[in-house]
Coordinates of C-alpha atoms in Angstrom, one line a residue:
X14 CA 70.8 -134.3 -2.6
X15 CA 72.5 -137.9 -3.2
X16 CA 72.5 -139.5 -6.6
X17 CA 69.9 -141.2 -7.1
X18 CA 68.7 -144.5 -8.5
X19 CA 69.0 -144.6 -12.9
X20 CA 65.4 -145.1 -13.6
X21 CA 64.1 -146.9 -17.1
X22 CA 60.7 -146.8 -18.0
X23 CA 58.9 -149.8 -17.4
X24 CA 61.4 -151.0 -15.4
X25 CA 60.5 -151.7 -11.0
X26 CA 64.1 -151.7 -10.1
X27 CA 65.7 -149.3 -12.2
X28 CA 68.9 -149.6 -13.9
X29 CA 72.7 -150.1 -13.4
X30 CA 75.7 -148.1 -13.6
X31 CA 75.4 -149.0 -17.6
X32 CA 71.5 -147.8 -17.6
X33 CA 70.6 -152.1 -18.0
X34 CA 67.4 -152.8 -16.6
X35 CA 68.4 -154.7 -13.3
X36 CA 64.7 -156.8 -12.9
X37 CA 65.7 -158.3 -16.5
X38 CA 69.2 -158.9 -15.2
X39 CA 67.7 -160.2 -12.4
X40 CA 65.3 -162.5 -14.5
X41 CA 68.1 -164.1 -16.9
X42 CA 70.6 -164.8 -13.8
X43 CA 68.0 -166.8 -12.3
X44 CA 67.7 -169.1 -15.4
X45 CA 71.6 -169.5 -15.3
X46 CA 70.6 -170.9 -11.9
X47 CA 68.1 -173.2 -13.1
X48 CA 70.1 -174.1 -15.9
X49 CA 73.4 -175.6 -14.0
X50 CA 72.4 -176.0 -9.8
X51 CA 69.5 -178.5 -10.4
X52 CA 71.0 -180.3 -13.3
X53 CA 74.3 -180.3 -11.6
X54 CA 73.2 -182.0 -8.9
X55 CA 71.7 -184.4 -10.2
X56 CA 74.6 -185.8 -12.5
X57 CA 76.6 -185.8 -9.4
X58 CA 74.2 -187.6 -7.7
X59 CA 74.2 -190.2 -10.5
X60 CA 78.0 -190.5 -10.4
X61 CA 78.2 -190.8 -6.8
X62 CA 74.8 -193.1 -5.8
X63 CA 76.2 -195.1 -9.0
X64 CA 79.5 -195.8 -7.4
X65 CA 78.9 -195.5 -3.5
X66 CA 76.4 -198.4 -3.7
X67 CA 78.5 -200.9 -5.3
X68 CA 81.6 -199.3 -2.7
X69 CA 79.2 -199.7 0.5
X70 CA 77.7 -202.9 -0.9
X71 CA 80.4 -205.2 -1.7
X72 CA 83.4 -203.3 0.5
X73 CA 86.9 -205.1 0.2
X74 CA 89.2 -203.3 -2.5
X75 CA 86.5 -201.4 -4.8
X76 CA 85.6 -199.7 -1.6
X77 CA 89.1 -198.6 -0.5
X78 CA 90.2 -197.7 -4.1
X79 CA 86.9 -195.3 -4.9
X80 CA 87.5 -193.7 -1.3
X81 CA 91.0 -192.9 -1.9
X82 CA 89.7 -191.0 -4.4
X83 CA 87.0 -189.6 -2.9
X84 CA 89.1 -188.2 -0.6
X85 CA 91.8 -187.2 -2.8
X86 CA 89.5 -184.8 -4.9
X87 CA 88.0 -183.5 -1.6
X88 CA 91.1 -183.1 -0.1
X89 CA 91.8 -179.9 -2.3
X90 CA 89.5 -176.7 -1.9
X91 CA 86.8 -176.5 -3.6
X92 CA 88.0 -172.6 -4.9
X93 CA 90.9 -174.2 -6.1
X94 CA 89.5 -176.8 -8.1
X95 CA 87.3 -174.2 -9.6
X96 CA 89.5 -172.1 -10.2
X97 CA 92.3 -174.7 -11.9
X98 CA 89.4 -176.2 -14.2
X99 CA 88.2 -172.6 -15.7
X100 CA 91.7 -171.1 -16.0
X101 CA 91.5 -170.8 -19.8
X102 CA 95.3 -172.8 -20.2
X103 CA 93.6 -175.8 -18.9
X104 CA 90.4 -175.2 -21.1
X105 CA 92.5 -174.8 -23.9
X106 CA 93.5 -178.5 -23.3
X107 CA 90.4 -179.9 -23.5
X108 CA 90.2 -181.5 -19.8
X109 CA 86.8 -179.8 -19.1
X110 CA 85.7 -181.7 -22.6
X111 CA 87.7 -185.2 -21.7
X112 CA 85.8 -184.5 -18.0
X113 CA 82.4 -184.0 -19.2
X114 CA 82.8 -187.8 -21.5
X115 CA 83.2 -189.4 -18.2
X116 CA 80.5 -188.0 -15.8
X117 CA 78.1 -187.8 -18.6
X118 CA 77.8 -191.0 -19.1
X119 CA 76.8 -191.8 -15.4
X120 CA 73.3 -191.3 -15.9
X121 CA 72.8 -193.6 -18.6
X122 CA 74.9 -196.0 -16.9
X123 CA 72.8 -195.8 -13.8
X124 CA 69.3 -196.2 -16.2
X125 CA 70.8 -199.3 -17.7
X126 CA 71.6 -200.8 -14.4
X127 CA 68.3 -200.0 -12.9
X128 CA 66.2 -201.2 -15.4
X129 CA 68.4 -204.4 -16.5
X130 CA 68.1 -205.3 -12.7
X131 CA 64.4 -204.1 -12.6
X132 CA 63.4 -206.6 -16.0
X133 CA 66.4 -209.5 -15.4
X134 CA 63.7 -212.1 -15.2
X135 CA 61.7 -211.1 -17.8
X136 CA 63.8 -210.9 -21.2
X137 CA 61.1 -210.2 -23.8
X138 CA 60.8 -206.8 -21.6
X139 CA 64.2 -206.0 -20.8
X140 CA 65.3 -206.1 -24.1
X141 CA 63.1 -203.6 -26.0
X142 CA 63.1 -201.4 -22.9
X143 CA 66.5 -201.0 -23.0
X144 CA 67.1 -200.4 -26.7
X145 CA 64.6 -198.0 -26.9
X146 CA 66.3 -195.7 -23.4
X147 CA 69.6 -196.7 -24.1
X148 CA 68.8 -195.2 -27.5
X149 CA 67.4 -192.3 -26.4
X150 CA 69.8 -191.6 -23.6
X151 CA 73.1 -192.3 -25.9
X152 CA 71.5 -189.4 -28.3
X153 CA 71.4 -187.2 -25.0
X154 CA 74.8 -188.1 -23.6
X155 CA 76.0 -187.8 -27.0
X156 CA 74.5 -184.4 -27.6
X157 CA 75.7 -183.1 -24.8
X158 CA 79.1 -184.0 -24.7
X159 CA 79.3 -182.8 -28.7
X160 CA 79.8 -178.9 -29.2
X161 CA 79.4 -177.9 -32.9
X162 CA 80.3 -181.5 -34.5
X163 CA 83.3 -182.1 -32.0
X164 CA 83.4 -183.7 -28.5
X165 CA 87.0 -182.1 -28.0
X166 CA 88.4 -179.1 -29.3
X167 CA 91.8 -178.1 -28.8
X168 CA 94.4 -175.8 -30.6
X169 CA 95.8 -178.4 -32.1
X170 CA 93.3 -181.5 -32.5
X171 CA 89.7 -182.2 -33.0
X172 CA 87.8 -185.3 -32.0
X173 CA 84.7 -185.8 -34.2
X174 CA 81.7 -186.1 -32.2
X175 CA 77.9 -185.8 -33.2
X176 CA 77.0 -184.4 -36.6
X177 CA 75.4 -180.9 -36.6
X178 CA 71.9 -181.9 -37.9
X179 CA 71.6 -184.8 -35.2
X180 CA 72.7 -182.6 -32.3
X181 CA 70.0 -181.8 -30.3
X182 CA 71.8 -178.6 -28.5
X183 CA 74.6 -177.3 -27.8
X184 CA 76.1 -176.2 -24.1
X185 CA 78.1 -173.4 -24.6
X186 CA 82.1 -173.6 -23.5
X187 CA 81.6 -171.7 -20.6
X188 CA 78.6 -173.4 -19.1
X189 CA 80.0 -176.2 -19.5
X190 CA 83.1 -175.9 -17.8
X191 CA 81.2 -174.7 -14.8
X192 CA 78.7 -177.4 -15.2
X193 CA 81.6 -179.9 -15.3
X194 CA 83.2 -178.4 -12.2
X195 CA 80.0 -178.5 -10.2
X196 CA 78.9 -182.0 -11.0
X197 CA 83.1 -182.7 -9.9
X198 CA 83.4 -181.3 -6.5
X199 CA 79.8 -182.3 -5.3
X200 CA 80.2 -186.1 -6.7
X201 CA 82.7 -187.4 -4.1
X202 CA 80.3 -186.0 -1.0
X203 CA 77.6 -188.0 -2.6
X204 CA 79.5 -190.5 -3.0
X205 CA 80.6 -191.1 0.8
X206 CA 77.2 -190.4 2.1
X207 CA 75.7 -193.0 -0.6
X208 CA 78.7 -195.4 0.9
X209 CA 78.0 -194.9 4.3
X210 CA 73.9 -195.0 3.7
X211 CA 75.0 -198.5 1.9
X212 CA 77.0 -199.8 4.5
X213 CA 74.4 -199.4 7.0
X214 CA 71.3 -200.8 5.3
X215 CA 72.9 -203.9 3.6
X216 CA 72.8 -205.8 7.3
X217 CA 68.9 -204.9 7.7
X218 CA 66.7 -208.1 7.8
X219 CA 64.9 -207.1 4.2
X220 CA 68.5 -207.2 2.2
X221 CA 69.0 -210.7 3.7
X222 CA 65.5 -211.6 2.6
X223 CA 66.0 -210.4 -0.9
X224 CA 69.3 -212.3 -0.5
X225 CA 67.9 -215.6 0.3
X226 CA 65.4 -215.4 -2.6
X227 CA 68.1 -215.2 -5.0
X228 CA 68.8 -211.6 -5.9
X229 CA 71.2 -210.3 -7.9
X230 CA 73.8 -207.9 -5.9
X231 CA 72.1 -204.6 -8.1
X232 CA 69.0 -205.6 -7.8
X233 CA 69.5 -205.6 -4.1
X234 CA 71.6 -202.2 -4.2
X235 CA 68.9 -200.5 -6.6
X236 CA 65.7 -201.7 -5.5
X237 CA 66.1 -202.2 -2.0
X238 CA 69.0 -200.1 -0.4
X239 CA 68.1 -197.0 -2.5
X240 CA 64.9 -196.7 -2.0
X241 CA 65.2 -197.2 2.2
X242 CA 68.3 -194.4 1.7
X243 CA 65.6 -191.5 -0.2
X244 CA 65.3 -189.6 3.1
X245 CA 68.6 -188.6 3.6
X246 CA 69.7 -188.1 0.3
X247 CA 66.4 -185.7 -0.2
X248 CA 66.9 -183.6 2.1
X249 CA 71.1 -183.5 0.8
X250 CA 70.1 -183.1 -2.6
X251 CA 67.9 -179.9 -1.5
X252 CA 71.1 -178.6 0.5
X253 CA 73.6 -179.0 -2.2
X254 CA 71.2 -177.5 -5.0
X255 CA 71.9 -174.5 -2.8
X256 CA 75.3 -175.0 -2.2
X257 CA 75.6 -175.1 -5.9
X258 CA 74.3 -172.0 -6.2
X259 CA 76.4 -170.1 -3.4
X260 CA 79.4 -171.8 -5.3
X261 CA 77.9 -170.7 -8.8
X262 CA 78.3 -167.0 -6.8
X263 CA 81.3 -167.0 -5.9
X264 CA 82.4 -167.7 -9.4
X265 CA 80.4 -165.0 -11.3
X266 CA 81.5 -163.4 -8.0
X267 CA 84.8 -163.4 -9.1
X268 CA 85.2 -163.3 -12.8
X269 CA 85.6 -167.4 -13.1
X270 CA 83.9 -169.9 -16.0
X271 CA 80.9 -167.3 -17.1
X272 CA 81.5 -165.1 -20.1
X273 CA 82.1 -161.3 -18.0
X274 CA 79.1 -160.1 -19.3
X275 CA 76.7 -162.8 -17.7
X276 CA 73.7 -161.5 -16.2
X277 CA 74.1 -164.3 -13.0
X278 CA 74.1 -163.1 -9.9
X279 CA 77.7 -163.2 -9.0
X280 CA 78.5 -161.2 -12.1
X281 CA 75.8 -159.1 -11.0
X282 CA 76.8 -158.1 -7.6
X283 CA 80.4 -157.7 -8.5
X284 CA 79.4 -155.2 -11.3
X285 CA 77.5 -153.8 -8.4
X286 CA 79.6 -153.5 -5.6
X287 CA 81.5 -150.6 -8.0
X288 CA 78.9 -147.9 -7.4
X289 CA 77.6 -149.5 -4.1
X290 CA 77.4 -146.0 -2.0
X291 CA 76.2 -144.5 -5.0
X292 CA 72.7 -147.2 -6.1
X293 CA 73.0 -149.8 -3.6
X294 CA 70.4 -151.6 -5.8
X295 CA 72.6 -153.0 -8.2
X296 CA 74.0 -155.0 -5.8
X297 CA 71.9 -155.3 -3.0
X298 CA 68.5 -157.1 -5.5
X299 CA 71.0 -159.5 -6.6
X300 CA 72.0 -160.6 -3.4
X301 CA 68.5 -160.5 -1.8
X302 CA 67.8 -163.0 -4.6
X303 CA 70.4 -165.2 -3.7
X304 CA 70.0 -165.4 -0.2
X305 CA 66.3 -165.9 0.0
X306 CA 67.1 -169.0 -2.9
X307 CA 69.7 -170.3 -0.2
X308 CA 67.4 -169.8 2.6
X309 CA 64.5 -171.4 1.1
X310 CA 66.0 -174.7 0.1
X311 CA 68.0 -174.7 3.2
X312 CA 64.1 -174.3 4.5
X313 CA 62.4 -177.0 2.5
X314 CA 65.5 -179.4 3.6
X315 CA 65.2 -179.1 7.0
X316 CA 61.0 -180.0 6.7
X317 CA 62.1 -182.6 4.8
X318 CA 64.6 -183.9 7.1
X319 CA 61.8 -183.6 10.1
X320 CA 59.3 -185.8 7.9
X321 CA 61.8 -188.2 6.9
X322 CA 62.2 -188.7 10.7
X323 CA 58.6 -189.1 11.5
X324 CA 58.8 -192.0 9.1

């Protein structure tokens, strides 16, 4: 007789090569999922919708400047990027830290833009509206970026960031680098098919409408190219969500930005793949969970994409 499967009572799936219960496992990988693919995406979809409108919208210089470095950042691989921003010599530096400052602080850019456009003509609105987000968003973005009363730490220096007692969390150093890396390489393909969305729409009859009746330029970006762009950018958000989590993977896959001992997939199959003649199962669940994630939003996209046609 072959070996067969370690079982654990209680447990449906049985146990890895170190007797760990492989459904649990299986359970707290997909909350490291949850935790960076959906989130991810979004920030880089604030960072590029909130600089590929403006760059499709008003062309000239801004536009060739932000595509140069679009272009730039996509011109390297994506492995390599990941694999430069998690190597702990560059963590050590605080670059992930200085990174995360920057395309934080997208999102509440992009809510103080929207609703200062949304409430221009109507001051005794706009103002308590956006002292009471911008309020609650700075406390966010400043909770975020700070990491035990620091926004950077480095071998040799400290920048003071939130104090303890007004921190709402804290992200640990590892998610956060691979948080930071995600938002990164998935910003500048947002950000050319926000441009190109913009660049289209802007000579549609409505824009010039809104034009003629005196609309400011992010009024017009926000309220009427974004909403007449939502179809495509759906259905991309729903592909790069799983994307994300074929890149989030690879780098459990291979040892990169997740503590060793992470229960995500990646990490999973690759502690797997070590006995895989002996329990396939270690290995195989994990993957089976991956793909059918991938497969489903690849899935829901494509419906998407179909209805968004009808319309």
């Amino acid at each position: 007789h072959g070996p067969t499967r370690p079982t654990i009572p209680g447990s449906c799936l049985g146990g890895d090569n170190l007797a760990r219960d492989v459904f649990s496992r299986l359970i707290k990988g997909s909350w490291v999922v949850i935790q960076i693919a959906p989130m991810a995406t979004i920030f880089a979809f604030m960072v590029g919708i909130t600089l590929g409108l403006p760059a499709g919208y008003y062309g000239g210089k801004l536009d060739v400047f932000l595509s140069f470095l679009a272009n730039l950042i996509l011109a390297f691989p994506v492995i390599l990027i990941f694999y430069l921003l998690v190597t702990p010599e560059i963590v050590l530096t605080g670059l992930p830290s200085y990174m995360a400052i920057v395309l934080f602080i997208f999102p509440l850019v992009f809510v103080a833009v929207l609703l200062n456009s949304r409430y221009y003509t109507q001051p005794s609105v706009r103002t308590p509206v956006l002292i009471a987000v911008l309020g609650l968003f700075g406390w966010l973005y400043l909770s975020m970026i700070s990491n035990d009363g620091a926004l950077v730490k480095t071998s040799t220096y400290d920048i003071p960031g939130l104090p303890a007692f007004l921190d709402l969390f804290d992200i640990g150093p590892g998610l956060l680098v691979v948080f930071v890396a995600v938002v990164f390489v998935n910003a500048p393909t947002v950000f050319r098919i926000v441009r190109g969305l913009a660049l289209d729409i802007k000579t549609r009859d409505y824009v010039a409408a809104a034009q003629t009746r005196g609309e400011g330029p992010w009024y017009i970006m926000l309220w009427e190219i974004l909403p007449n762009a939502r179809g495509p950018l759906i259905v991309d958000f729903c592909l790069r969500i799983g994307y994300t989590t074929i890149l989030l993977g690879t780098l459990g896959f291979f040892g990169l930005g997740l503590e060793s001992e992470s229960p995500d997939w990646g990490t999973t199959i690759n502690a797997g793949r070590r006995l895989l003649s002996l329990y396939p199962h270690a290995a195989i669940v994990p993957a089976l969970a991956l793909l059918s994630l991938v497969l489903g939003l690849n899935l829901l996209a494509d419906g998407l994409r179909e209805e968004s046609l009808r319309d």
